[in-house]
Coordinates of N, CA and C in Angstrom, one line a residue:
M27 N 0.8 -1.2 0.0 CA 0.0 0.0 0.0 C 0.9 1.2 0.0
K28 N 2.0 1.2 0.6 CA 2.9 2.4 0.8 C 3.4 2.8 -0.6
K29 N 3.7 1.8 -1.5 CA 4.1 2.1 -2.8 C 3.2 2.7 -3.7
I30 N 1.9 2.5 -3.5 CA 0.8 3.1 -4.3 C 0.6 4.5 -3.9
L31 N 0.7 4.8 -2.6 CA 0.3 6.1 -2.1 C 1.0 7.3 -3.0
P32 N 2.3 7.3 -3.1 CA 3.0 8.4 -3.8 C 2.5 8.4 -5.2
A33 N 2.2 7.4 -5.9 CA 1.8 7.5 -7.3 C 0.3 8.1 -7.3
L34 N -0.5 7.7 -6.3 CA -1.9 8.2 -6.3 C -1.8 9.6 -5.9
T35 N -0.9 10.1 -5.1 CA -0.8 11.5 -4.7 C -0.4 12.3 -5.8
L36 N 0.5 11.8 -6.8 CA 1.0 12.5 -7.9 C -0.2 12.6 -8.9
V37 N -1.0 11.6 -9.0 CA -2.1 11.6 -10.0 C -3.1 12.7 -9.5
L38 N -3.6 12.6 -8.3 CA -4.4 13.4 -7.6 C -4.0 15.0 -7.7
T39 N -2.7 15.2 -7.5 CA -2.1 16.5 -7.5 C -2.2 17.1 -9.0
A40 N -1.9 16.3 -9.9 CA -1.9 16.6 -11.3 C -3.3 17.0 -11.8
T41 N -4.2 16.1 -11.4 CA -5.6 16.3 -11.7 C -6.1 17.6 -11.1
A42 N -5.9 17.9 -9.8 CA -6.3 19.1 -9.2 C -5.7 20.4 -9.9
F43 N -4.4 20.2 -10.4 CA -3.7 21.3 -11.1 C -4.5 21.6 -12.5
A44 N -4.8 20.5 -13.1 CA -5.5 20.7 -14.4 C -7.0 21.4 -14.2
W45 N -7.5 21.0 -13.0 CA -8.9 21.8 -12.9 C -8.7 23.1 -12.4
A46 N -7.6 23.4 -11.8 CA -7.2 24.8 -11.3 C -6.9 25.8 -12.4
V47 N -6.5 25.4 -13.6 CA -6.2 26.3 -14.7 C -7.4 27.1 -15.2
E48 N -7.2 28.4 -15.1 CA -8.4 29.2 -15.4 C -8.3 29.6 -16.9
V49 N -9.5 29.4 -17.6 CA -9.4 29.6 -19.0 C -9.5 31.2 -19.4
P50 N -8.5 31.7 -20.1 CA -8.6 33.2 -20.3 C -9.7 33.5 -21.1
P51 N -10.5 34.7 -20.8 CA -11.6 35.1 -21.6 C -11.3 35.1 -23.1
A52 N -10.1 35.6 -23.4 CA -9.7 35.7 -24.8 C -9.7 34.4 -25.6
Y53 N -9.5 33.3 -24.9 CA -9.5 31.9 -25.4 C -10.9 31.6 -25.8
E54 N -11.9 31.9 -24.8 CA -13.3 31.4 -25.0 C -13.7 32.4 -26.2
K55 N -13.4 33.6 -26.3 CA -13.9 34.5 -27.2 C -13.4 34.4 -28.6
N56 N -12.1 34.1 -28.7 CA -11.3 34.2 -30.0 C -10.8 32.8 -30.5
C57 N -10.8 31.9 -29.7 CA -10.0 30.7 -30.0 C -10.9 29.4 -30.2
A58 N -11.8 29.2 -29.0 CA -12.6 28.1 -28.9 C -13.4 27.7 -30.0
A59 N -13.9 28.6 -30.8 CA -14.7 28.3 -32.0 C -14.0 27.3 -33.0
C60 N -12.8 27.5 -33.2 CA -11.9 26.6 -34.0 C -11.1 25.5 -33.2
H61 N -10.4 25.9 -32.2 CA -9.7 25.0 -31.4 C -10.5 24.1 -30.4
G62 N -11.7 24.6 -30.0 CA -12.5 23.9 -29.1 C -12.2 24.3 -27.7
K63 N -13.2 24.1 -26.9 CA -12.9 24.4 -25.5 C -12.0 23.5 -24.8
D64 N -11.9 22.2 -25.4 CA -10.9 21.3 -24.8 C -9.6 21.2 -25.6
G65 N -9.4 22.1 -26.6 CA -8.2 22.2 -27.3 C -8.1 21.2 -28.5
K66 N -9.0 20.3 -28.7 CA -8.9 19.2 -29.7 C -9.3 19.6 -31.1
A67 N -9.8 20.8 -31.2 CA -10.2 21.2 -32.6 C -11.2 20.4 -33.3
E68 N -12.1 19.8 -32.6 CA -13.2 19.0 -33.1 C -14.5 19.7 -33.3
T69 N -14.3 21.0 -33.6 CA -15.5 21.8 -33.9 C -15.8 21.9 -35.3
K70 N -16.9 22.3 -35.7 CA -17.2 22.4 -37.1 C -16.3 23.3 -37.8
A71 N -16.0 24.5 -37.2 CA -15.1 25.5 -37.8 C -13.6 24.9 -37.8
G72 N -13.4 24.2 -36.8 CA -11.9 23.5 -36.6 C -11.7 22.5 -37.7
R73 N -12.8 21.6 -38.0 CA -12.6 20.7 -39.0 C -12.4 21.3 -40.3
K74 N -13.3 22.3 -40.6 CA -13.3 22.9 -41.9 C -11.9 23.6 -42.2
A75 N -11.3 24.1 -41.2 CA -10.0 24.8 -41.4 C -8.8 24.0 -41.2
R76 N -9.1 22.7 -40.9 CA -8.1 21.7 -40.7 C -7.2 22.2 -39.4
T77 N -7.8 22.7 -38.4 CA -7.1 23.3 -37.2 C -6.5 22.1 -36.6
K78 N -5.2 22.4 -36.1 CA -4.3 21.4 -35.3 C -5.0 21.2 -33.9
S79 N -4.8 20.0 -33.4 CA -5.3 19.9 -32.0 C -4.2 20.3 -31.0
L80 N -4.6 21.1 -30.1 CA -3.6 21.6 -29.2 C -3.3 20.5 -28.1
V81 N -4.0 19.4 -28.1 CA -3.8 18.3 -27.1 C -2.7 17.3 -27.6
D82 N -2.3 17.5 -28.9 CA -1.3 16.7 -29.5 C 0.1 17.2 -29.1
K83 N 0.8 16.3 -28.2 CA 2.2 16.8 -27.7 C 3.1 16.8 -28.9
T84 N 3.0 16.1 -30.0 CA 4.0 16.3 -31.1 C 3.8 17.6 -31.7
Y85 N 2.5 18.0 -31.9 CA 2.2 19.4 -32.5 C 2.8 20.5 -31.6
Q86 N 2.4 20.3 -30.2 CA 2.9 21.3 -29.4 C 4.4 21.5 -29.4
A87 N 5.2 20.4 -29.5 CA 6.6 20.3 -29.6 C 7.1 21.1 -30.8
S88 N 6.2 21.2 -31.8 CA 6.7 21.8 -33.1 C 6.9 23.2 -33.2
F89 N 6.4 23.9 -32.2 CA 6.6 25.3 -32.1 C 7.0 25.8 -30.8
T90 N 7.6 27.0 -30.8 CA 8.1 27.7 -29.6 C 7.1 28.5 -29.0
D91 N 7.1 29.0 -27.8 CA 6.3 29.9 -27.3 C 6.3 31.2 -28.2
E92 N 7.4 31.7 -28.6 CA 7.6 32.8 -29.6 C 6.9 32.7 -30.8
D93 N 6.9 31.4 -31.4 CA 6.1 31.1 -32.6 C 4.7 31.2 -32.4
A94 N 4.2 30.7 -31.3 CA 2.7 30.8 -31.0 C 2.3 32.3 -30.8
F95 N 3.2 33.1 -30.1 CA 2.9 34.4 -29.9 C 2.8 35.2 -31.2
K96 N 3.8 34.9 -32.1 CA 3.7 35.5 -33.4 C 2.5 35.1 -34.3
S97 N 2.1 33.7 -34.1 CA 1.0 33.4 -34.9 C -0.3 34.0 -34.5
I98 N -0.4 34.0 -33.1 CA -1.6 34.6 -32.5 C -1.6 36.2 -32.9
K99 N -0.6 36.8 -32.8 CA -0.6 38.2 -33.1 C -0.6 38.7 -34.6
E100 N 0.0 37.8 -35.5 CA 0.1 38.2 -36.9 C -0.9 37.3 -37.8
G101 N -1.3 36.2 -37.1 CA -2.1 35.3 -38.0 C -1.2 34.3 -38.7
Q102 N -1.8 33.4 -39.4 CA -1.2 32.3 -40.2 C -1.8 32.3 -41.6
T103 N -0.9 32.0 -42.6 CA -1.2 31.7 -43.9 C -0.8 30.2 -44.3
D104 N -1.4 29.7 -45.4 CA -0.9 28.5 -45.9 C 0.2 28.8 -47.0
D105 N 0.8 27.8 -47.6 CA 1.8 28.0 -48.5 C 1.4 28.8 -49.8
A106 N 0.1 28.9 -50.0 CA -0.4 29.7 -51.1 C -0.8 31.1 -50.8
G107 N -0.5 31.4 -49.4 CA -0.8 32.8 -49.0 C -2.3 32.9 -48.5
K108 N -3.0 31.9 -48.4 CA -4.4 31.9 -48.0 C -4.4 31.9 -46.4
E109 N -5.3 32.8 -45.8 CA -5.4 32.9 -44.5 C -5.9 31.6 -43.8
K110 N -5.1 31.1 -42.8 CA -5.5 30.0 -42.1 C -6.1 30.4 -40.7
M111 N -5.4 31.4 -40.2 CA -5.9 31.9 -38.9 C -5.7 33.4 -38.9
K112 N -6.7 34.1 -38.5 CA -6.6 35.6 -38.5 C -5.8 36.2 -37.5
A113 N -5.3 37.3 -37.7 CA -4.4 38.0 -36.8 C -5.3 38.6 -35.7
F114 N -4.7 38.6 -34.4 CA -5.4 39.3 -33.4 C -4.7 40.5 -32.8
A115 N -3.7 41.0 -33.4 CA -2.9 42.1 -33.1 C -3.9 43.3 -32.7
D116 N -4.9 43.5 -33.4 CA -5.9 44.6 -33.3 C -6.9 44.3 -32.2
K117 N -6.9 43.1 -31.6 CA -8.1 42.7 -30.7 C -7.4 42.3 -29.3
L118 N -6.2 41.9 -29.3 CA -5.6 41.4 -28.1 C -4.3 42.2 -27.8
T119 N -4.2 42.4 -26.5 CA -2.8 43.1 -26.0 C -1.8 41.9 -26.0
D120 N -0.5 42.4 -26.1 CA 0.6 41.4 -25.8 C 0.4 40.5 -24.6
E121 N -0.1 41.2 -23.4 CA -0.2 40.4 -22.3 C -1.4 39.4 -22.5
E122 N -2.4 39.6 -23.1 CA -3.5 38.8 -23.4 C -3.0 37.6 -24.3
I123 N -2.0 37.9 -25.3 CA -1.5 36.9 -26.1 C -0.6 36.0 -25.3
R124 N 0.3 36.6 -24.5 CA 1.2 35.8 -23.5 C 0.3 34.8 -22.7
A125 N -0.8 35.3 -22.2 CA -1.7 34.5 -21.3 C -2.2 33.4 -22.2
L126 N -2.6 33.5 -23.4 CA -3.1 32.5 -24.4 C -2.1 31.5 -24.6
V127 N -0.8 31.9 -24.9 CA 0.3 30.9 -25.1 C 0.5 30.1 -23.9
S128 N 0.4 30.7 -22.8 CA 0.7 29.8 -21.4 C -0.5 28.9 -21.4
Y129 N -1.7 29.3 -21.6 CA -2.9 28.3 -21.5 C -2.9 27.3 -22.6
I130 N -2.5 27.6 -23.8 CA -2.5 26.5 -24.8 C -1.5 25.5 -24.4
R131 N -0.4 25.9 -23.7 CA 0.5 24.9 -23.3 C 0.0 23.9 -22.2
T132 N -1.0 24.2 -21.6 CA -1.6 23.3 -20.6 C -2.4 22.1 -21.2
F133 N -2.7 22.2 -22.5 CA -3.4 21.2 -23.1 C -2.6 20.0 -23.4
A134 N -1.3 20.2 -23.5 CA -0.4 18.9 -23.8 C 0.8 19.1 -22.9
P135 N 0.7 19.1 -21.6 CA 1.9 19.5 -20.7 C 3.0 18.2 -20.9

């Protein structure tokens, strides 16, 4: 029983931490329509835009926090120059964007 207790404590602590993460209002307002409240991008708009799942650890590892900040601020285009994600520089402050980057990292720790 003593061997199980530390593992159980770790699981319970991690679960409590996940529940304690506050969703930034900017995420709900500007991101959830495509990325989903759960980050899985399984929304109608997310599927249509082929939005990547923020829960995917491999995808999360493919970009830095600076890359994410730039993508949110300046938007994203595909190889043909077509807009994939609109820019939010005119809607969000740098502080709000940094909060979003921190928040999206919680989807695939």
